[in-house]
Amino acid sequence: MDDLKQLSAEEIVALIKAGKVRNKELTDAEICPTCFNKENNGVLFGDDTDKTFYEDDKFTCFLVGNPRAEGHAAISTKKHFKDMMEIDDKTCEEIFVLAKKAMNVIREVYKSESVYLCTMCDGPMNHFHLQLIPRFSFEERGSDNFVKPRQDYKEDKEKIKLLREKMK
Ligand SMILES: [Zn+2]
């Protein structure tokens, strides 16, 4: 799929719908999967409105669709930045203040002992985001928490409601 960048958005959408292209191929072709998804009605990741618990003009906080723990969330900039090394200082400041708030709220709502933060946007193209991963009392402390196995997303409407209320 070296020629992906030569195709129109419509042609790429058709390939995604046919299961021939995933986010990895877009990244390799230097097309941002997050922005492509947003510009094309959630064709890659689906509609995540039900998982979103905070939004303003610059940032979105949402529960991830393949979590490593209950309450695993991500904070993403609305504007495209490839990775953290590319963001301006003001955005850097704002996203970390927001992350601090979200981490406290997640710890409270999910009753975890701690919440870990990481960012590792990599590859020819990516979209800057922070990941917040709860660590529960029954789990050991340490970096293994960053690579806990992915789970199926289970919707908990009550917890999402609480997250939204506390993030206001
Ligand atoms: Zn992007």
PDB file of C-alpha atoms and ligand atoms in Angstrom, residues 31-36 38-39 77-82 125-128, ligand 1:
ATOM      1  CA  ILE A  31      -1.677   9.873   6.858  1.00  0.00           C
ATOM      2  CA  CYS A  32      -2.884  10.647  10.392  1.00  0.00           C
ATOM      3  CA  PRO A  33      -5.425   7.931  11.305  1.00  0.00           C
ATOM      4  CA  THR A  34      -7.071  10.122  13.971  1.00  0.00           C
ATOM      5  CA  CYS A  35      -7.611  13.076  11.631  1.00  0.00           C
ATOM      6  CA  PHE A  36      -8.648  10.782   8.768  1.00  0.00           C
ATOM      7  CA  LYS A  38     -12.588  12.438  12.174  1.00  0.00           C
ATOM      8  CA  GLU A  39     -12.831  13.828   8.631  1.00  0.00           C
ATOM      9  CA  THR A  77      -5.691  17.472  20.986  1.00  0.00           C
ATOM     10  CA  LYS A  78      -8.298  18.521  18.442  1.00  0.00           C
ATOM     11  CA  LYS A  79      -5.610  20.198  16.383  1.00  0.00           C
ATOM     12  CA  HIS A  80      -3.189  17.869  14.642  1.00  0.00           C
ATOM     13  CA  PHE A  81       0.231  17.409  16.208  1.00  0.00           C
ATOM     14  CA  LYS A  82       2.350  14.396  15.328  1.00  0.00           C
ATOM     15  CA  MET A 125       2.514   9.738  11.259  1.00  0.00           C
ATOM     16  CA  ASN A 126       0.520   9.749  14.467  1.00  0.00           C
ATOM     17  CA  HIS A 127      -1.757  12.074  16.434  1.00  0.00           C
ATOM     18  CA  PHE A 128      -0.539  13.354  19.788  1.00  0.00           C
TER      19      PHE A 128
HETATM   20 ZN    ZN B   1      -4.012  14.047  13.334  1.00  0.00          ZN
END
